[in-house]
Amino acid sequence: MESEHHNLKTAPSLSLGRFHISEEYGFLLPNPLMPLLNCQFLRDYPEQRLAHLVLSLITMGYIWQEGETKLDEVLPRNLALPLTEVSRSVGLPPILVHSDLVLANWTMKDPESNLDIIVSFPGGESLRGFVLVTVLVEKAAVPGIKALVQAVNAILKPNQDFLLQSLQQLRLCIKDMTRTLGQMHDYVDPDIFYAVIRIFLSGWRDNPALPRGVIYEGVSKEPQTYSGGSAAQSTVLHAFDEFLGIHHSKESADFLYRMRDYMPLSHKAFVEEIRLAPSLRGHILSSGVDQLLRAYNQCIEALVELRNYHINIVAKYLITASAKAKIRTSGQLPEPPQALEERGTGGTAVLRFLKSVRDKTLEAILHHSG
């Protein structure tokens, strides 16, 4: 009894605050709008990248939550400030980009290496499929990235056999990327992609729905303009183009170079390093080795095939889906966005751009001099 009396004396007085219970709101969370986050507690680069993924995805949800009809052109400071801060830390723009939605948004679900996405927005299994098939395309590119590095080194310290093997590996890799991209048909419903998913990938540059851009409250009083997520932000094909010496039209090249600002800084630096490396085309032509020329041309042909397949994918998921949406009278799908009706989420006239890139790739075929 004495011990129990002692415990009562030493026990802290009961208070609501000790249990995070509000005097005014009770168990309700007072002012539940997201508090201003402090990015200084992020410990390293992977945490910063994950924070950029989460904050940019919330940003897309906030801007596009009501579709194109009730757009809020001001991003609240609770989002704008931490997103801008972490964007500066990782060298990415303050918007959802390819390196967020794809490169940083996957995880192993189980020991059997089944994949899943980390964060999501509307789109259900089709969104999951869209992200994970793109993840698998990036994974299929790995042998090609390695082959590219080996090939550059084989030019710097001339080794024709090693260069030939690297080009052959690059060709096989590009063909595997094309096969992997084909899984998009199995896992992504075109109507859901067009009517539901696509708007959340859209940016506020070259977008008639937000012609002035978006004001990032607490960052700038002037509207900011940023392109939406785009396959053109993937480092893989930029690196392949630079290595193979493919030169695009001025309009396409201007857009592609701008998309490099939407890559992680280290990935952009890798592409620049490839650009500054000795010319593969020049080396092959000066070598006079027919096997190298054939292997190079086979890489170009494989890349043309990949770009042709991508054009077909875009035609199905954008052009055909747009035509179907126009004649759809009612159903479970929302009204699709009109502002970028037949344009890419990056803001380009997508088919014209993709065909130009494909055609310039084909023009890179080498012919015997003389």
Coordinates of C-alpha atoms in Angstrom, one line a residue:
M1 CA 0.0 0.0 0.0
E2 CA 2.9 2.3 0.9
S3 CA 4.6 1.6 -2.4
E4 CA 1.4 2.3 -4.3
H5 CA 1.1 5.6 -2.5
H6 CA 4.7 6.5 -3.4
N7 CA 4.0 5.8 -7.1
L8 CA 1.0 8.1 -7.1
K9 CA 3.1 10.9 -5.7
T10 CA 5.9 10.5 -8.3
A11 CA 3.6 9.9 -11.3
P12 CA 3.4 12.9 -13.7
S13 CA 0.1 14.8 -13.6
L14 CA -2.3 13.7 -16.3
S15 CA -2.5 16.1 -19.3
L16 CA -3.9 16.0 -22.8
G17 CA -0.7 17.5 -24.3
R18 CA 1.3 14.5 -23.2
F19 CA -0.8 12.3 -25.4
H20 CA -0.9 14.7 -28.4
I21 CA -4.6 15.5 -27.7
S22 CA -5.6 19.0 -28.5
E23 CA -7.3 21.2 -25.9
E24 CA -9.4 22.7 -28.7
Y25 CA -9.9 19.8 -31.2
G26 CA -9.6 16.7 -29.0
F27 CA -8.4 13.7 -31.0
L28 CA -8.6 15.6 -34.2
L29 CA -5.2 16.6 -35.7
P30 CA -5.2 20.4 -35.5
N31 CA -4.5 22.0 -38.9
P32 CA -3.7 18.7 -40.7
L33 CA -2.3 20.4 -43.8
M34 CA 1.2 19.1 -44.3
P35 CA 3.6 21.0 -42.0
L36 CA 6.7 22.7 -43.5
L37 CA 9.2 19.9 -43.8
N38 CA 12.9 20.3 -43.0
C39 CA 15.1 18.7 -45.6
Q40 CA 18.2 19.0 -43.5
F41 CA 17.3 15.8 -41.7
L42 CA 17.7 13.8 -45.0
R43 CA 20.9 11.9 -44.4
D44 CA 22.2 11.1 -47.8
Y45 CA 21.6 11.1 -51.6
P46 CA 19.2 8.1 -51.7
E47 CA 17.0 9.7 -49.1
Q48 CA 17.1 13.0 -51.0
R49 CA 16.0 11.2 -54.2
L50 CA 13.2 9.4 -52.3
A51 CA 12.1 12.8 -50.9
H52 CA 12.1 14.3 -54.4
L53 CA 9.9 11.4 -55.6
V54 CA 7.4 11.7 -52.8
L55 CA 7.2 15.5 -52.8
S56 CA 7.0 15.8 -56.6
L57 CA 4.3 13.1 -56.8
I58 CA 2.2 15.0 -54.2
T59 CA 2.8 18.1 -56.3
M60 CA 1.3 16.5 -59.4
G61 CA -1.6 15.3 -57.4
Y62 CA -2.2 18.7 -56.0
I63 CA -2.1 20.5 -59.3
W64 CA -4.1 18.0 -61.4
Q65 CA -6.5 16.6 -58.7
E66 CA -9.5 18.3 -60.4
G67 CA -8.3 17.7 -63.9
E68 CA -8.1 20.7 -66.2
T69 CA -11.3 22.3 -65.0
K70 CA -10.4 23.8 -61.6
L71 CA -6.6 24.3 -61.7
D72 CA -4.8 25.9 -58.8
E73 CA -1.9 27.8 -60.3
V74 CA -0.2 28.3 -56.9
L75 CA 1.6 25.5 -55.2
P76 CA 1.4 26.0 -51.4
R77 CA 4.6 26.9 -49.6
N78 CA 4.2 23.7 -47.5
L79 CA 5.0 21.8 -50.7
A80 CA 6.9 24.4 -52.8
L81 CA 9.6 25.2 -50.2
P82 CA 10.7 21.6 -49.3
L83 CA 10.4 20.4 -52.9
T84 CA 12.5 23.3 -54.2
E85 CA 15.1 22.7 -51.4
V86 CA 15.5 19.0 -52.1
S87 CA 15.5 19.7 -55.9
R88 CA 18.5 22.0 -55.5
S89 CA 20.2 19.3 -53.4
V90 CA 19.9 16.6 -56.1
G91 CA 20.1 18.9 -59.1
L92 CA 16.6 18.1 -60.4
P93 CA 13.7 20.5 -61.3
P94 CA 10.9 20.8 -58.8
I95 CA 8.5 18.6 -60.7
L96 CA 7.9 14.8 -61.2
V97 CA 10.5 13.6 -63.8
H98 CA 11.5 10.2 -65.3
S99 CA 14.2 9.7 -62.6
D100 CA 11.5 10.0 -60.0
L101 CA 8.6 8.0 -61.4
V102 CA 10.8 5.2 -62.8
L103 CA 14.4 5.2 -61.6
A104 CA 13.6 5.8 -57.9
N105 CA 10.1 4.2 -57.7
W106 CA 10.7 0.5 -57.6
T107 CA 11.4 -2.1 -55.0
M108 CA 11.7 -5.9 -54.7
K109 CA 8.4 -7.2 -53.3
D110 CA 9.7 -10.6 -52.3
P111 CA 12.8 -12.9 -52.5
E112 CA 11.7 -14.1 -55.9
S113 CA 12.6 -10.6 -57.3
N114 CA 9.0 -9.7 -58.1
L115 CA 8.8 -5.9 -58.5
D116 CA 6.5 -3.3 -57.1
I117 CA 6.3 0.5 -57.1
I118 CA 6.9 2.5 -54.0
V119 CA 4.4 5.4 -54.5
S120 CA 1.4 5.7 -56.8
F121 CA -1.3 8.0 -58.1
P122 CA -4.6 7.2 -59.9
G123 CA -4.3 4.5 -62.5
G124 CA -4.3 1.2 -60.6
E125 CA -2.7 -1.8 -62.2
S126 CA -2.2 0.1 -65.4
L127 CA -0.1 2.7 -63.7
R128 CA 1.9 0.0 -61.9
G129 CA 2.4 -1.8 -65.2
F130 CA 3.5 1.5 -66.9
V131 CA 6.1 2.2 -64.3
L132 CA 7.4 -1.3 -63.9
V133 CA 7.7 -2.1 -67.6
T134 CA 9.7 1.1 -68.0
V135 CA 11.8 0.0 -65.0
L136 CA 12.5 -3.3 -66.9
V137 CA 13.4 -1.5 -70.1
E138 CA 16.0 0.5 -68.0
K139 CA 17.3 -2.7 -66.5
A140 CA 17.5 -4.3 -70.0
A141 CA 19.7 -1.4 -71.0
V142 CA 22.4 -2.2 -68.4
P143 CA 24.5 -4.6 -70.6
G144 CA 24.4 -1.8 -73.3
I145 CA 25.7 0.8 -70.9
K146 CA 28.5 -1.5 -69.8
A147 CA 29.3 -2.3 -73.5
L148 CA 29.4 1.4 -74.3
V149 CA 32.0 2.1 -71.6
Q150 CA 34.0 -0.9 -72.8
A151 CA 33.8 0.3 -76.4
V152 CA 35.1 3.8 -75.5
N153 CA 38.0 2.3 -73.6
A154 CA 38.7 0.0 -76.6
I155 CA 39.0 3.1 -78.7
L156 CA 41.2 5.0 -76.2
K157 CA 43.5 2.0 -75.9
P158 CA 43.0 0.5 -79.4
N159 CA 41.7 -3.1 -79.2
Q160 CA 39.6 -3.9 -82.3
D161 CA 38.4 -7.3 -81.0
F162 CA 37.2 -5.8 -77.8
L163 CA 35.5 -3.0 -79.7
L164 CA 33.7 -5.5 -81.9
Q165 CA 32.5 -7.5 -79.0
S166 CA 31.2 -4.4 -77.3
L167 CA 29.3 -3.3 -80.4
Q168 CA 27.8 -6.8 -80.7
Q169 CA 26.7 -6.7 -77.1
L170 CA 25.2 -3.2 -77.6
R171 CA 23.1 -4.5 -80.5
L172 CA 21.8 -7.4 -78.4
C173 CA 21.0 -5.1 -75.6
I174 CA 18.9 -2.7 -77.8
K175 CA 17.0 -5.6 -79.2
D176 CA 16.2 -6.8 -75.7
M177 CA 15.0 -3.4 -74.7
T178 CA 12.6 -3.5 -77.7
R179 CA 11.3 -6.9 -76.6
T180 CA 10.9 -5.7 -73.0
L181 CA 9.0 -2.6 -74.1
G182 CA 6.5 -5.0 -75.7
Q183 CA 5.2 -5.9 -72.3
M184 CA 3.5 -2.5 -72.2
H185 CA 0.7 -4.1 -74.2
D186 CA 0.2 -6.8 -71.5
Y187 CA 0.0 -4.6 -68.5
V188 CA -1.2 -1.1 -69.5
D189 CA -4.8 -0.3 -70.7
P190 CA -4.6 2.4 -73.3
D191 CA -7.9 4.0 -72.3
I192 CA -6.8 4.2 -68.6
F193 CA -3.4 5.6 -69.6
Y194 CA -4.9 8.3 -71.8
A195 CA -7.9 9.3 -69.6
V196 CA -6.5 8.7 -66.1
I197 CA -2.7 8.4 -65.9
R198 CA -1.4 10.9 -68.5
I199 CA -2.6 14.1 -66.8
F200 CA -0.5 13.4 -63.7
L201 CA 2.6 13.2 -65.9
S202 CA 1.9 16.6 -67.5
G203 CA 3.9 19.6 -66.7
W204 CA 3.4 23.4 -66.9
R205 CA 5.5 24.3 -69.9
D206 CA 4.1 24.3 -73.4
N207 CA 0.8 23.3 -71.8
P208 CA -2.3 25.3 -72.8
A209 CA -4.0 24.3 -69.5
L210 CA -1.4 26.2 -67.6
P211 CA 0.0 28.8 -70.1
R212 CA 1.6 31.0 -67.4
G213 CA 3.1 28.1 -65.4
V214 CA 2.8 27.6 -61.7
I215 CA 3.7 29.9 -58.8
Y216 CA 5.8 28.1 -56.2
E217 CA 4.7 30.0 -53.1
G218 CA 7.5 31.2 -50.9
V219 CA 10.0 30.6 -53.7
S220 CA 9.1 33.1 -56.4
K221 CA 6.3 35.5 -57.1
E222 CA 6.6 34.8 -60.8
P223 CA 5.2 31.6 -62.3
Q224 CA 7.7 28.8 -63.1
T225 CA 7.5 26.6 -66.1
Y226 CA 8.7 23.0 -66.2
S227 CA 8.1 20.2 -68.7
G228 CA 6.3 17.0 -67.5
G229 CA 7.8 13.5 -67.3
S230 CA 9.0 12.1 -70.6
A231 CA 10.9 9.1 -72.0
A232 CA 13.2 11.7 -73.5
Q233 CA 14.5 12.3 -69.9
S234 CA 15.9 8.8 -69.8
T235 CA 19.7 8.9 -70.0
V236 CA 20.0 5.6 -71.9
L237 CA 19.2 6.7 -75.4
H238 CA 21.0 10.0 -75.0
A239 CA 24.1 8.0 -74.1
F240 CA 23.6 5.6 -77.1
D241 CA 23.0 8.5 -79.5
E242 CA 26.2 10.3 -78.4
F243 CA 28.3 7.1 -78.6
L244 CA 27.0 6.2 -82.0
G245 CA 27.3 9.8 -83.3
I246 CA 23.7 10.3 -84.2
H247 CA 22.8 14.0 -84.9
H248 CA 19.2 15.0 -84.7
S249 CA 17.4 18.0 -86.4
K250 CA 17.7 21.3 -84.6
E251 CA 14.2 21.2 -83.2
S252 CA 14.5 17.7 -81.9
A253 CA 18.1 18.3 -80.6
D254 CA 17.0 21.5 -78.8
F255 CA 14.2 19.5 -77.0
L256 CA 16.5 16.6 -76.2
Y257 CA 19.3 18.8 -74.8
R258 CA 16.7 20.6 -72.6
M259 CA 15.5 17.2 -71.3
R260 CA 19.1 16.6 -70.0
D261 CA 18.3 19.3 -67.4
Y262 CA 15.7 16.9 -66.1
M263 CA 18.3 14.1 -65.4
P264 CA 20.3 13.6 -62.2
L265 CA 23.5 15.7 -62.5
S266 CA 25.8 12.6 -62.5
H267 CA 23.8 11.0 -65.4
K268 CA 23.9 14.2 -67.4
A269 CA 27.7 14.3 -66.8
F270 CA 28.0 10.7 -68.0
V271 CA 26.3 11.6 -71.3
E272 CA 28.6 14.6 -71.7
E273 CA 31.7 12.4 -71.1
I274 CA 30.5 10.1 -73.9
R275 CA 30.0 13.1 -76.1
L276 CA 33.6 14.3 -75.6
A277 CA 35.0 10.8 -76.1
P278 CA 36.9 10.0 -79.4
S279 CA 34.5 9.5 -82.3
L280 CA 33.4 5.9 -82.8
R281 CA 32.3 6.6 -86.4
G282 CA 35.6 8.2 -87.2
H283 CA 37.5 5.3 -85.6
I284 CA 35.6 2.7 -87.6
L285 CA 36.0 4.6 -90.9
S286 CA 39.7 5.1 -90.4
S287 CA 40.2 1.5 -89.3
G288 CA 38.9 0.0 -92.6
V289 CA 37.7 -3.0 -90.7
D290 CA 34.5 -4.3 -92.4
Q291 CA 33.4 -6.3 -89.3
L292 CA 33.4 -3.1 -87.2
L293 CA 31.4 -1.2 -89.8
R294 CA 28.8 -4.0 -90.0
A295 CA 28.6 -4.3 -86.2
Y296 CA 28.1 -0.5 -86.0
N297 CA 25.4 -0.5 -88.7
Q298 CA 23.6 -3.4 -86.9
C299 CA 23.5 -1.2 -83.7
I300 CA 21.9 1.6 -85.8
E301 CA 19.4 -0.8 -87.3
A302 CA 18.5 -2.1 -83.8
L303 CA 18.0 1.4 -82.5
V304 CA 15.8 2.3 -85.5
E305 CA 13.7 -0.8 -84.7
L306 CA 13.4 0.3 -81.1
R307 CA 12.3 3.8 -82.1
N308 CA 9.8 2.4 -84.6
Y309 CA 8.4 0.2 -81.9
H310 CA 8.1 3.2 -79.6
I311 CA 6.3 5.1 -82.3
N312 CA 3.8 2.3 -82.5
I313 CA 3.3 2.3 -78.7
V314 CA 2.7 6.0 -78.7
A315 CA 0.3 5.8 -81.6
K316 CA -1.7 3.2 -79.6
Y317 CA -1.7 4.9 -76.2
L318 CA -2.1 8.4 -77.4
I319 CA -3.4 8.8 -81.0
T320 CA -5.8 5.8 -81.1
A321 CA -6.8 6.3 -77.4
S322 CA -7.6 10.0 -78.2
A323 CA -9.8 9.0 -81.1
K324 CA -11.7 6.4 -78.9
A325 CA -12.1 8.9 -76.1
K326 CA -13.9 11.4 -78.5
I327 CA -16.6 8.8 -79.4
R328 CA -17.0 7.4 -75.9
T329 CA -20.3 8.5 -74.6
S330 CA -20.2 7.5 -71.0
G331 CA -18.6 5.1 -68.6
Q332 CA -16.3 4.7 -65.6
L333 CA -13.4 6.7 -67.1
P334 CA -13.1 10.5 -66.5
E335 CA -13.1 13.0 -69.3
P336 CA -9.5 12.9 -70.7
P337 CA -7.4 16.1 -70.6
Q338 CA -7.8 18.2 -73.8
A339 CA -4.9 20.6 -73.5
L340 CA -2.3 18.1 -74.6
E341 CA -4.7 16.1 -76.7
E342 CA -2.1 14.7 -79.1
R343 CA 1.1 16.0 -77.6
G344 CA 3.6 14.2 -75.3
T345 CA 3.6 14.9 -71.6
G346 CA 6.8 16.8 -72.2
G347 CA 4.8 19.2 -74.4
T348 CA 6.1 18.1 -77.8
A349 CA 4.1 17.3 -81.0
V350 CA 5.1 13.7 -80.1
L351 CA 4.7 11.7 -83.3
R352 CA 6.5 14.3 -85.4
F353 CA 9.3 14.4 -82.9
L354 CA 9.6 10.6 -82.6
K355 CA 9.6 10.2 -86.4
S356 CA 12.3 12.8 -86.8
V357 CA 14.5 11.1 -84.2
R358 CA 13.9 7.7 -85.9
D359 CA 14.7 9.1 -89.4
K360 CA 17.9 10.8 -88.2
T361 CA 19.0 7.6 -86.6
L362 CA 18.6 5.7 -89.9
E363 CA 20.7 8.4 -91.6
A364 CA 23.6 7.4 -89.4
I365 CA 24.2 4.2 -91.3
L366 CA 27.8 4.1 -92.4
H367 CA 28.9 3.3 -96.0
H368 CA 32.3 2.2 -97.2
S369 CA 34.4 5.2 -98.1
G370 CA 35.2 4.9 -101.8

